[in-house]
Amino acid sequence: MEMKKYKLSEICRIASSKRIFESEYVERGVPFIRGQEISDGSILDPKPSFECYISQSRYEEIKEKYGKPNKGDILITAVGTIGNLCYLDKDIDFYFKDGNVIWFSEIISSCDGKFLFHFMKSSYFKEQLKYFMIGAVQKALTIDMLKKVEVPLPPLPTQQKIAAVLSSLDDKIALNKKINTKLEAMAKRLYDYWFVQFDYPDKNGKPFKTSGCKMVWNEVLKREIPEGWEVVEMSSVIKQINTGLNPRDNFILGNGKIKYITVKNLTEEGHIDFSNCDLVNSESQKIIHERSQIQKGDILFASICPLGRCYLIQDSPEDWDINESVFSIRPNIDRITSEFLYTLLREAYYVKKMTQKATGSIFKGIRINDIEKIEIVLPPKEVINAFSKKTLPIFNYQLTIQKEIQKLTNLRDRLLPLLINGQVEVGTNNSSEFSHSGNSVSSPWANDMEGQVKVEE
């Protein structure tokens, strides 16, 4: 197959944005995109819950002078969580944070935009990014460096077929993510109904507070809570809080197959993103595990920004461990359950309380003893058990869906080099069908993928 290599600068225009100062923010107006509003590998929602806006007049002024992202353009996060991508499949009026997001536009006619988008999600592209990052404390991408990245381009019809196959997988992944988002919302609504509004089922199965059951004044919280409930410090309901280990003077990153989880791998939706993990070997894992002691039933907690992201460990963590920015919180099962503690730690009220206790000049974080001193409202154990009985099937189903997402993601990532190299060919009648062609590996980055995807002869 004919394939040429291009520098990224030869394929598209690469730009950042005009700097916007906080003094220019307004209460309502044109959405202002930051890196955290871009979810890796997914299409940007046209109506996300933005926190920042600029005025329409300021936006029009910038748009006229610098342009704006349009349908078919690509965005990539350049600071913090680096490499999260967004393909714009429609025109949306928004602006984005200077330096935090880099914008690819004016893609040449011989390059399919969606093909380029999928290439940028590939492990090969992300491997190149590691060599183009700057910064000692906080890594960042620069436009000048990105211009040097190499992109192999097959003929345009082949690009379009490849993009169709991978986009089909993306659609399935996106659907599963929507299902998990709805499941997460169900668990949150149940928690709010039971433990914020206090309308958990009473002994007759009726909503407690609405039915007029007895509420008592709590002097600590300065509000009423159900009779028989307590206000206690977090330390009284957790067995232990541990952290992982920093590689410095302890072990070497990038040597092995054990996934090394950091804050950046904990998602806002309550999952672990295993697709962009550092790796360690089994000997390093033993050293890390002596400190982390993670096990099924523990809750992982992001101790630095984005502080408060959590993950409920539902399977024994055999091929991964955590670094020192991730806390592992183990519930005291005599008093609470894992499901209750996980949902409580994600509740906005407690995230706000812990955020207020965070300290630090560069990366704000919370200390273990500050978490232990957080005061929580503790229901009777039988109420907590009833809540877990209701939510456990939700969390189990979420785990099943998340495993399917991971399998689809792995398949998508493994298919890309094989499709580009011609080892796997797209069916002519159905873009979701592909077959093995028997061609030898010639792509400089497909060699590592050979044999990892089973295809029909």
GROMACS .gro file of C-alpha atoms in nm:
model
  457
    1MET     CA    1   0.000   0.000   0.000
    2GLU     CA    2   0.128   0.345  -0.087
    3MET     CA    3   0.189   0.545   0.228
    4LYS     CA    4   0.372   0.873   0.282
    5LYS     CA    5   0.495   1.031   0.602
    6TYR     CA    6   0.425   1.396   0.677
    7LYS     CA    7   0.509   1.634   0.955
    8LEU     CA    8   0.196   1.739   1.139
    9SER     CA    9   0.268   2.099   1.036
   10GLU     CA   10   0.238   1.990   0.670
   11ILE     CA   11  -0.110   1.846   0.728
   12CYS     CA   12  -0.288   2.118   0.923
   13ARG     CA   13  -0.269   2.456   1.091
   14ILE     CA   14  -0.170   2.428   1.458
   15ALA     CA   15  -0.268   2.713   1.690
   16SER     CA   16  -0.354   2.803   2.045
   17SER     CA   17  -0.582   3.087   2.150
   18LYS     CA   18  -0.584   3.452   2.247
   19ARG     CA   19  -0.518   3.493   2.617
   20ILE     CA   20  -0.828   3.562   2.825
   21PHE     CA   21  -0.793   3.711   3.173
   22GLU     CA   22  -1.018   3.617   3.463
   23SER     CA   23  -1.133   3.978   3.475
   24GLU     CA   24  -1.298   3.915   3.135
   25TYR     CA   25  -1.516   3.628   3.263
   26VAL     CA   26  -1.889   3.692   3.273
   27GLU     CA   27  -2.175   3.512   3.441
   28ARG     CA   28  -2.339   3.402   3.115
   29GLY     CA   29  -2.223   3.424   2.757
   30VAL     CA   30  -2.005   3.218   2.522
   31PRO     CA   31  -1.868   2.898   2.685
   32PHE     CA   32  -1.498   2.904   2.768
   33ILE     CA   33  -1.343   2.558   2.724
   34ARG     CA   34  -1.066   2.436   2.951
   35GLY     CA   35  -0.878   2.108   2.934
   36GLN     CA   36  -1.104   1.951   3.196
   37GLU     CA   37  -1.404   1.996   2.965
   38ILE     CA   38  -1.246   1.768   2.702
   39SER     CA   39  -1.301   1.398   2.761
   40ASP     CA   40  -1.043   1.170   2.602
   41GLY     CA   41  -1.155   1.016   2.276
   42SER     CA   42  -1.510   1.151   2.288
   43ILE     CA   43  -1.702   1.414   2.097
   44LEU     CA   44  -1.745   1.737   2.289
   45ASP     CA   45  -2.102   1.769   2.417
   46PRO     CA   46  -2.257   2.083   2.263
   47LYS     CA   47  -2.419   2.168   2.597
   48PRO     CA   48  -2.181   2.068   2.877
   49SER     CA   49  -2.199   2.227   3.220
   50PHE     CA   50  -1.940   2.499   3.168
   51GLU     CA   51  -1.815   2.705   3.459
   52CYS     CA   52  -1.660   2.994   3.263
   53TYR     CA   53  -1.795   3.232   2.998
   54ILE     CA   54  -1.682   3.538   2.803
   55SER     CA   55  -1.912   3.806   2.665
   56GLN     CA   56  -2.062   3.773   2.318
   57SER     CA   57  -1.898   4.100   2.210
   58ARG     CA   58  -1.552   3.986   2.327
   59TYR     CA   59  -1.601   3.653   2.152
   60GLU     CA   60  -1.700   3.823   1.826
   61GLU     CA   61  -1.392   4.043   1.848
   62ILE     CA   62  -1.158   3.745   1.899
   63LYS     CA   63  -1.334   3.533   1.637
   64GLU     CA   64  -1.294   3.803   1.373
   65LYS     CA   65  -0.923   3.843   1.443
   66TYR     CA   66  -0.813   3.486   1.525
   67GLY     CA   67  -1.093   3.263   1.397
   68LYS     CA   68  -1.261   2.985   1.595
   69PRO     CA   69  -1.270   2.604   1.589
   70ASN     CA   70  -1.519   2.473   1.333
   71LYS     CA   71  -1.672   2.143   1.229
   72GLY     CA   72  -1.395   1.897   1.138
   73ASP     CA   73  -1.132   2.059   1.361
   74ILE     CA   74  -0.952   1.877   1.642
   75LEU     CA   75  -0.862   1.992   1.994
   76ILE     CA   76  -0.599   1.841   2.225
   77THR     CA   77  -0.524   1.917   2.591
   78ALA     CA   78  -0.170   2.050   2.628
   79VAL     CA   79  -0.131   2.098   3.006
   80GLY     CA   80  -0.222   1.879   3.304
   81THR     CA   81  -0.383   1.569   3.161
   82ILE     CA   82  -0.206   1.583   2.827
   83GLY     CA   83  -0.338   1.428   2.508
   84ASN     CA   84  -0.715   1.428   2.565
   85LEU     CA   85  -0.877   1.482   2.227
   86CYS     CA   86  -1.198   1.616   2.082
   87TYR     CA   87  -1.316   1.597   1.720
   88LEU     CA   88  -1.576   1.861   1.638
   89ASP     CA   89  -1.850   1.688   1.441
   90LYS     CA   90  -2.060   2.006   1.435
   91ASP     CA   91  -2.014   2.382   1.452
   92ILE     CA   92  -2.030   2.505   1.810
   93ASP     CA   93  -1.981   2.858   1.939
   94PHE     CA   94  -1.721   2.847   2.216
   95TYR     CA   95  -1.372   2.968   2.296
   96PHE     CA   96  -1.090   2.783   2.470
   97LYS     CA   97  -0.819   2.849   2.726
   98ASP     CA   98  -0.487   2.974   2.592
   99GLY     CA   99  -0.205   2.724   2.634
  100ASN     CA  100  -0.426   2.459   2.791
  101VAL     CA  101  -0.582   2.351   2.460
  102ILE     CA  102  -0.420   2.333   2.116
  103TRP     CA  103  -0.629   2.357   1.800
  104PHE     CA  104  -0.576   2.172   1.468
  105SER     CA  105  -0.759   2.323   1.170
  106GLU     CA  106  -0.739   2.373   0.791
  107ILE     CA  107  -0.662   2.004   0.740
  108ILE     CA  108  -0.533   1.937   0.387
  109SER     CA  109  -0.767   1.770   0.138
  110SER     CA  110  -0.554   1.455   0.114
  111CYS     CA  111  -0.602   1.389   0.487
  112ASP     CA  112  -0.935   1.277   0.635
  113GLY     CA  113  -1.003   1.468   0.957
  114LYS     CA  114  -1.146   1.170   1.142
  115PHE     CA  115  -0.852   0.955   1.034
  116LEU     CA  116  -0.616   1.217   1.179
  117PHE     CA  117  -0.825   1.225   1.497
  118HIS     CA  118  -0.797   0.846   1.538
  119PHE     CA  119  -0.426   0.856   1.461
  120MET     CA  120  -0.382   1.112   1.740
  121LYS     CA  121  -0.551   0.869   1.980
  122SER     CA  122  -0.305   0.593   1.890
  123SER     CA  123  -0.032   0.474   2.122
  124TYR     CA  124   0.223   0.560   1.853
  125PHE     CA  125   0.119   0.926   1.848
  126LYS     CA  126   0.110   0.946   2.228
  127GLU     CA  127   0.450   0.779   2.246
  128GLN     CA  128   0.587   1.056   2.023
  129LEU     CA  129   0.434   1.319   2.251
  130LYS     CA  130   0.654   1.205   2.540
  131TYR     CA  131   0.958   1.331   2.351
  132PHE     CA  132   0.799   1.666   2.274
  133MET     CA  133   0.689   1.771   2.625
  134ILE     CA  134   0.853   2.049   2.822
  135GLY     CA  135   0.855   2.133   3.194
  136ALA     CA  136   1.007   1.975   3.501
  137VAL     CA  137   0.719   2.004   3.750
  138GLN     CA  138   0.419   2.030   3.518
  139LYS     CA  139   0.458   1.881   3.171
  140ALA     CA  140   0.316   2.066   2.870
  141LEU     CA  141   0.294   2.042   2.491
  142THR     CA  142   0.401   2.327   2.267
  143ILE     CA  143   0.291   2.410   1.913
  144ASP     CA  144   0.651   2.413   1.788
  145MET     CA  145   0.708   2.062   1.918
  146LEU     CA  146   0.379   1.927   1.781
  147LYS     CA  147   0.471   2.050   1.435
  148LYS     CA  148   0.751   1.790   1.429
  149VAL     CA  149   0.530   1.486   1.496
  150GLU     CA  150   0.527   1.238   1.204
  151VAL     CA  151   0.199   1.115   1.056
  152PRO     CA  152   0.183   0.822   0.807
  153LEU     CA  153  -0.093   0.884   0.551
  154PRO     CA  154  -0.234   0.601   0.337
  155PRO     CA  155  -0.441   0.696   0.028
  156LEU     CA  156  -0.750   0.902   0.113
  157PRO     CA  157  -1.007   0.621   0.039
  158THR     CA  158  -0.816   0.394   0.278
  159GLN     CA  159  -0.812   0.667   0.543
  160GLN     CA  160  -1.190   0.706   0.511
  161LYS     CA  161  -1.252   0.332   0.546
  162ILE     CA  162  -1.026   0.314   0.850
  163ALA     CA  163  -1.201   0.614   1.005
  164ALA     CA  164  -1.542   0.451   0.944
  165VAL     CA  165  -1.440   0.131   1.126
  166LEU     CA  166  -1.286   0.310   1.422
  167SER     CA  167  -1.571   0.562   1.443
  168SER     CA  168  -1.814   0.269   1.463
  169LEU     CA  169  -1.623   0.138   1.764
  170ASP     CA  170  -1.621   0.490   1.910
  171ASP     CA  171  -2.000   0.504   1.878
  172LYS     CA  172  -2.033   0.181   2.075
  173ILE     CA  173  -1.792   0.309   2.340
  174ALA     CA  174  -1.986   0.638   2.365
  175LEU     CA  175  -2.316   0.450   2.405
  176ASN     CA  176  -2.169   0.243   2.690
  177LYS     CA  177  -2.039   0.559   2.854
  178LYS     CA  178  -2.388   0.709   2.842
  179ILE     CA  179  -2.529   0.397   3.008
  180ASN     CA  180  -2.270   0.423   3.285
  181THR     CA  181  -2.343   0.794   3.330
  182LYS     CA  182  -2.712   0.714   3.380
  183LEU     CA  183  -2.626   0.439   3.628
  184GLU     CA  184  -2.404   0.681   3.819
  185ALA     CA  185  -2.690   0.934   3.827
  186MET     CA  186  -2.925   0.665   3.964
  187ALA     CA  187  -2.689   0.589   4.254
  188LYS     CA  188  -2.641   0.961   4.326
  189ARG     CA  189  -3.017   1.029   4.325
  190LEU     CA  190  -3.071   0.744   4.567
  191TYR     CA  191  -2.801   0.880   4.799
  192ASP     CA  192  -2.949   1.231   4.784
  193TYR     CA  193  -3.298   1.100   4.850
  194TRP     CA  194  -3.192   0.890   5.148
  195PHE     CA  195  -2.908   1.087   5.309
  196VAL     CA  196  -2.956   1.451   5.203
  197GLN     CA  197  -3.334   1.480   5.194
  198PHE     CA  198  -3.365   1.209   5.465
  199ASP     CA  199  -3.646   1.035   5.281
  200TYR     CA  200  -3.507   0.684   5.316
  201PRO     CA  201  -3.774   0.414   5.372
  202ASP     CA  202  -3.894   0.402   5.733
  203LYS     CA  203  -4.002   0.078   5.902
  204ASN     CA  204  -4.329   0.095   5.707
  205GLY     CA  205  -4.153   0.157   5.376
  206LYS     CA  206  -4.260   0.522   5.361
  207PRO     CA  207  -4.031   0.825   5.306
  208PHE     CA  208  -3.893   0.908   5.652
  209LYS     CA  209  -3.898   1.289   5.662
  210THR     CA  210  -4.196   1.340   5.431
  211SER     CA  211  -4.401   1.101   5.642
  212GLY     CA  212  -4.342   1.314   5.951
  213CYS     CA  213  -4.100   1.087   6.135
  214LYS     CA  214  -3.903   1.248   6.415
  215MET     CA  215  -3.617   1.483   6.326
  216VAL     CA  216  -3.383   1.625   6.593
  217TRP     CA  217  -3.164   1.934   6.599
  218ASN     CA  218  -2.789   1.875   6.565
  219GLU     CA  219  -2.575   2.145   6.720
  220VAL     CA  220  -2.264   2.056   6.517
  221LEU     CA  221  -2.436   2.080   6.177
  222LYS     CA  222  -2.682   2.349   6.286
  223ARG     CA  223  -2.970   2.160   6.124
  224GLU     CA  224  -3.208   1.875   6.186
  225ILE     CA  225  -3.121   1.512   6.117
  226PRO     CA  226  -3.328   1.194   6.170
  227GLU     CA  227  -3.355   1.070   6.526
  228GLY     CA  228  -3.098   0.798   6.594
  229TRP     CA  229  -2.843   0.931   6.343
  230GLU     CA  230  -2.499   1.053   6.455
  231VAL     CA  231  -2.242   1.310   6.353
  232VAL     CA  232  -1.897   1.154   6.373
  233GLU     CA  233  -1.546   1.212   6.243
  234MET     CA  234  -1.446   1.014   5.935
  235SER     CA  235  -1.175   0.840   6.135
  236SER     CA  236  -1.438   0.650   6.334
  237VAL     CA  237  -1.583   0.478   6.025
  238ILE     CA  238  -1.268   0.396   5.830
  239LYS     CA  239  -1.015   0.126   5.911
  240GLN     CA  240  -0.713   0.285   5.741
  241ILE     CA  241  -0.593   0.529   5.478
  242ASN     CA  242  -0.284   0.439   5.279
  243THR     CA  243  -0.106   0.592   4.981
  244GLY     CA  244   0.102   0.456   4.697
  245LEU     CA  245   0.467   0.533   4.637
  246ASN     CA  246   0.664   0.787   4.435
  247PRO     CA  247   0.914   0.624   4.196
  248ARG     CA  248   1.194   0.857   4.310
  249ASP     CA  249   1.471   0.647   4.475
  250ASN     CA  250   1.230   0.351   4.489
  251PHE     CA  251   1.181   0.208   4.139
  252ILE     CA  252   1.192   0.295   3.768
  253LEU     CA  253   0.887   0.381   3.559
  254GLY     CA  254   0.831   0.234   3.213
  255ASN     CA  255   0.988  -0.103   3.291
  256GLY     CA  256   0.725  -0.377   3.307
  257LYS     CA  257   0.355  -0.448   3.251
  258ILE     CA  258   0.199  -0.344   3.585
  259LYS     CA  259  -0.016  -0.031   3.547
  260TYR     CA  260   0.084   0.256   3.775
  261ILE     CA  261  -0.226   0.460   3.862
  262THR     CA  262  -0.201   0.832   3.932
  263VAL     CA  263  -0.460   1.104   3.983
  264LYS     CA  264  -0.479   1.161   3.606
  265ASN     CA  265  -0.612   0.804   3.562
  266LEU     CA  266  -0.909   0.857   3.796
  267THR     CA  267  -1.200   0.983   3.588
  268GLU     CA  268  -1.474   1.223   3.690
  269GLU     CA  269  -1.727   0.943   3.626
  270GLY     CA  270  -1.575   0.717   3.894
  271HIS     CA  271  -1.364   0.484   3.678
  272ILE     CA  272  -0.997   0.418   3.611
  273ASP     CA  273  -0.869   0.506   3.264
  274PHE     CA  274  -0.609   0.236   3.201
  275SER     CA  275  -0.536   0.356   2.847
  276ASN     CA  276  -0.262   0.605   2.935
  277CYS     CA  277  -0.087   0.456   3.237
  278ASP     CA  278   0.279   0.449   3.327
  279LEU     CA  279   0.410   0.096   3.378
  280VAL     CA  280   0.625  -0.075   3.641
  281ASN     CA  281   0.756  -0.430   3.680
  282SER     CA  282   0.640  -0.691   3.932
  283GLU     CA  283   0.931  -0.620   4.170
  284SER     CA  284   0.835  -0.252   4.180
  285GLN     CA  285   0.472  -0.348   4.241
  286LYS     CA  286   0.576  -0.542   4.552
  287ILE     CA  287   0.750  -0.233   4.688
  288ILE     CA  288   0.449  -0.013   4.610
  289HIS     CA  289   0.200  -0.262   4.753
  290GLU     CA  290   0.381  -0.279   5.088
  291ARG     CA  291   0.268   0.080   5.132
  292SER     CA  292  -0.061   0.097   4.940
  293GLN     CA  293  -0.207  -0.240   5.049
  294ILE     CA  294  -0.493  -0.187   4.805
  295GLN     CA  295  -0.759  -0.457   4.797
  296LYS     CA  296  -1.115  -0.523   4.687
  297GLY     CA  297  -1.358  -0.299   4.876
  298ASP     CA  298  -1.117  -0.007   4.917
  299ILE     CA  299  -1.198   0.334   4.771
  300LEU     CA  300  -0.931   0.521   4.577
  301PHE     CA  301  -0.938   0.896   4.638
  302ALA     CA  302  -0.755   1.170   4.444
  303SER     CA  303  -0.569   1.367   4.712
  304ILE     CA  304  -0.464   1.650   4.476
  305CYS     CA  305  -0.649   1.838   4.203
  306PRO     CA  306  -0.882   1.725   4.065
  307LEU     CA  307  -0.934   1.647   4.433
  308GLY     CA  308  -1.218   1.413   4.523
  309ARG     CA  309  -1.223   1.181   4.223
  310CYS     CA  310  -1.293   0.832   4.350
  311TYR     CA  311  -1.292   0.469   4.239
  312LEU     CA  312  -1.454   0.174   4.416
  313ILE     CA  313  -1.231  -0.134   4.382
  314GLN     CA  314  -1.466  -0.420   4.290
  315ASP     CA  315  -1.208  -0.670   4.158
  316SER     CA  316  -0.880  -0.775   4.317
  317PRO     CA  317  -0.616  -0.535   4.175
  318GLU     CA  318  -0.361  -0.785   4.046
  319ASP     CA  319  -0.206  -0.595   3.754
  320TRP     CA  320  -0.206  -0.238   3.886
  321ASP     CA  321  -0.117  -0.023   4.187
  322ILE     CA  322  -0.119   0.344   4.289
  323ASN     CA  323   0.119   0.636   4.338
  324GLU     CA  324   0.147   0.866   4.638
  325SER     CA  325  -0.114   1.118   4.511
  326VAL     CA  326  -0.388   0.853   4.535
  327PHE     CA  327  -0.522   0.755   4.877
  328SER     CA  328  -0.667   0.411   4.941
  329ILE     CA  329  -0.945   0.439   5.200
  330ARG     CA  330  -1.070   0.120   5.365
  331PRO     CA  331  -1.409   0.130   5.540
  332ASN     CA  332  -1.470  -0.014   5.883
  333ILE     CA  333  -1.730  -0.269   5.774
  334ASP     CA  334  -1.870  -0.293   6.126
  335ARG     CA  335  -1.999   0.063   6.083
  336ILE     CA  336  -2.032   0.135   5.709
  337THR     CA  337  -2.011  -0.035   5.369
  338SER     CA  338  -1.784   0.030   5.073
  339GLU     CA  339  -2.079   0.140   4.859
  340PHE     CA  340  -2.194   0.396   5.117
  341LEU     CA  341  -1.844   0.539   5.172
  342TYR     CA  342  -1.775   0.560   4.798
  343THR     CA  343  -2.098   0.750   4.733
  344LEU     CA  344  -2.045   0.976   5.034
  345LEU     CA  345  -1.692   1.072   4.923
  346ARG     CA  346  -1.831   1.174   4.581
  347GLU     CA  347  -2.112   1.383   4.730
  348ALA     CA  348  -2.071   1.755   4.650
  349TYR     CA  349  -2.102   1.865   5.014
  350TYR     CA  350  -1.807   1.653   5.127
  351VAL     CA  351  -1.596   1.728   4.818
  352LYS     CA  352  -1.639   2.098   4.898
  353LYS     CA  353  -1.541   2.047   5.262
  354MET     CA  354  -1.226   1.859   5.165
  355THR     CA  355  -1.138   2.111   4.893
  356GLN     CA  356  -1.152   2.386   5.157
  357LYS     CA  357  -0.893   2.196   5.361
  358ALA     CA  358  -0.655   2.151   5.066
  359THR     CA  359  -0.320   2.330   5.088
  360GLY     CA  360  -0.021   2.384   4.860
  361SER     CA  361   0.115   2.648   4.623
  362ILE     CA  362   0.154   2.451   4.297
  363PHE     CA  363  -0.065   2.143   4.351
  364LYS     CA  364  -0.326   2.183   4.623
  365GLY     CA  365  -0.383   1.863   4.817
  366ILE     CA  366  -0.539   1.729   5.133
  367ARG     CA  367  -0.358   1.543   5.411
  368ILE     CA  368  -0.475   1.213   5.557
  369ASN     CA  369  -0.541   1.356   5.903
  370ASP     CA  370  -0.757   1.631   5.751
  371ILE     CA  371  -0.975   1.367   5.586
  372GLU     CA  372  -0.999   1.176   5.912
  373LYS     CA  373  -1.128   1.489   6.090
  374ILE     CA  374  -1.409   1.555   5.840
  375GLU     CA  375  -1.744   1.528   6.018
  376ILE     CA  376  -2.006   1.314   5.848
  377VAL     CA  377  -2.370   1.229   5.913
  378LEU     CA  378  -2.384   0.860   6.003
  379PRO     CA  379  -2.712   0.668   5.967
  380PRO     CA  380  -2.780   0.344   6.158
  381LYS     CA  381  -2.603   0.040   6.011
  382GLU     CA  382  -2.930  -0.121   5.898
  383VAL     CA  383  -3.006   0.186   5.682
  384ILE     CA  384  -2.656   0.176   5.532
  385ASN     CA  385  -2.693  -0.196   5.459
  386ALA     CA  386  -3.027  -0.134   5.287
  387PHE     CA  387  -2.864   0.137   5.074
  388SER     CA  388  -2.584  -0.100   4.973
  389LYS     CA  389  -2.835  -0.367   4.880
  390LYS     CA  390  -2.999  -0.117   4.645
  391THR     CA  391  -2.679   0.024   4.492
  392LEU     CA  392  -2.459  -0.287   4.466
  393PRO     CA  393  -2.637  -0.412   4.148
  394ILE     CA  394  -2.589  -0.064   3.995
  395PHE     CA  395  -2.215  -0.064   4.067
  396ASN     CA  396  -2.178  -0.424   3.946
  397TYR     CA  397  -2.350  -0.339   3.618
  398GLN     CA  398  -2.129  -0.032   3.582
  399LEU     CA  399  -1.822  -0.252   3.623
  400THR     CA  400  -1.947  -0.490   3.352
  401ILE     CA  401  -2.007  -0.198   3.114
  402GLN     CA  402  -1.668  -0.046   3.196
  403LYS     CA  403  -1.492  -0.375   3.118
  404GLU     CA  404  -1.668  -0.381   2.781
  405ILE     CA  405  -1.558  -0.021   2.718
  406GLN     CA  406  -1.200  -0.122   2.793
  407LYS     CA  407  -1.217  -0.419   2.554
  408LEU     CA  408  -1.361  -0.202   2.276
  409THR     CA  409  -1.097   0.064   2.341
  410ASN     CA  410  -0.817  -0.193   2.326
  411LEU     CA  411  -0.961  -0.337   2.003
  412ARG     CA  412  -0.983   0.010   1.848
  413ASP     CA  413  -0.625   0.096   1.946
  414ARG     CA  414  -0.488  -0.236   1.820
  415LEU     CA  415  -0.675  -0.220   1.492
  416LEU     CA  416  -0.542   0.119   1.385
  417PRO     CA  417  -0.182   0.016   1.303
  418LEU     CA  418  -0.300  -0.307   1.139
  419LEU     CA  419  -0.551  -0.121   0.923
  420ILE     CA  420  -0.299   0.142   0.819
  421ASN     CA  421  -0.037  -0.120   0.740
  422GLY     CA  422  -0.282  -0.328   0.538
  423GLN     CA  423  -0.264  -0.637   0.762
  424VAL     CA  424  -0.637  -0.603   0.816
  425GLU     CA  425  -0.859  -0.491   0.530
  426VAL     CA  426  -1.199  -0.326   0.559
  427GLY     CA  427  -1.487  -0.512   0.390
  428THR     CA  428  -1.615  -0.346   0.074
  429ASN     CA  429  -1.984  -0.387   0.158
  430ASN     CA  430  -1.977  -0.314   0.529
  431SER     CA  431  -1.727  -0.087   0.694
  432SER     CA  432  -1.759  -0.277   1.022
  433GLU     CA  433  -1.621  -0.595   0.861
  434PHE     CA  434  -1.249  -0.651   0.817
  435SER     CA  435  -1.026  -0.941   0.724
  436HIS     CA  436  -0.660  -1.039   0.738
  437SER     CA  437  -0.466  -0.968   0.420
  438GLY     CA  438  -0.146  -1.154   0.496
  439ASN     CA  439   0.072  -0.853   0.413
  440SER     CA  440   0.404  -0.820   0.589
  441VAL     CA  441   0.453  -0.552   0.849
  442SER     CA  442   0.613  -0.242   0.702
  443SER     CA  443   0.478   0.037   0.924
  444PRO     CA  444   0.744   0.162   1.167
  445TRP     CA  445   0.499   0.133   1.453
  446ALA     CA  446   0.287  -0.170   1.355
  447ASN     CA  447   0.560  -0.422   1.443
  448ASP     CA  448   0.474  -0.408   1.812
  449MET     CA  449   0.108  -0.480   1.736
  450GLU     CA  450   0.156  -0.790   1.523
  451GLY     CA  451  -0.029  -1.089   1.665
  452GLN     CA  452  -0.218  -0.891   1.929
  453VAL     CA  453  -0.546  -0.885   1.734
  454LYS     CA  454  -0.708  -1.208   1.621
  455VAL     CA  455  -0.841  -1.181   1.267
  456GLU     CA  456  -0.999  -1.438   1.039
  457GLU     CA  457  -0.785  -1.580   0.761
   0.00000   0.00000   0.00000
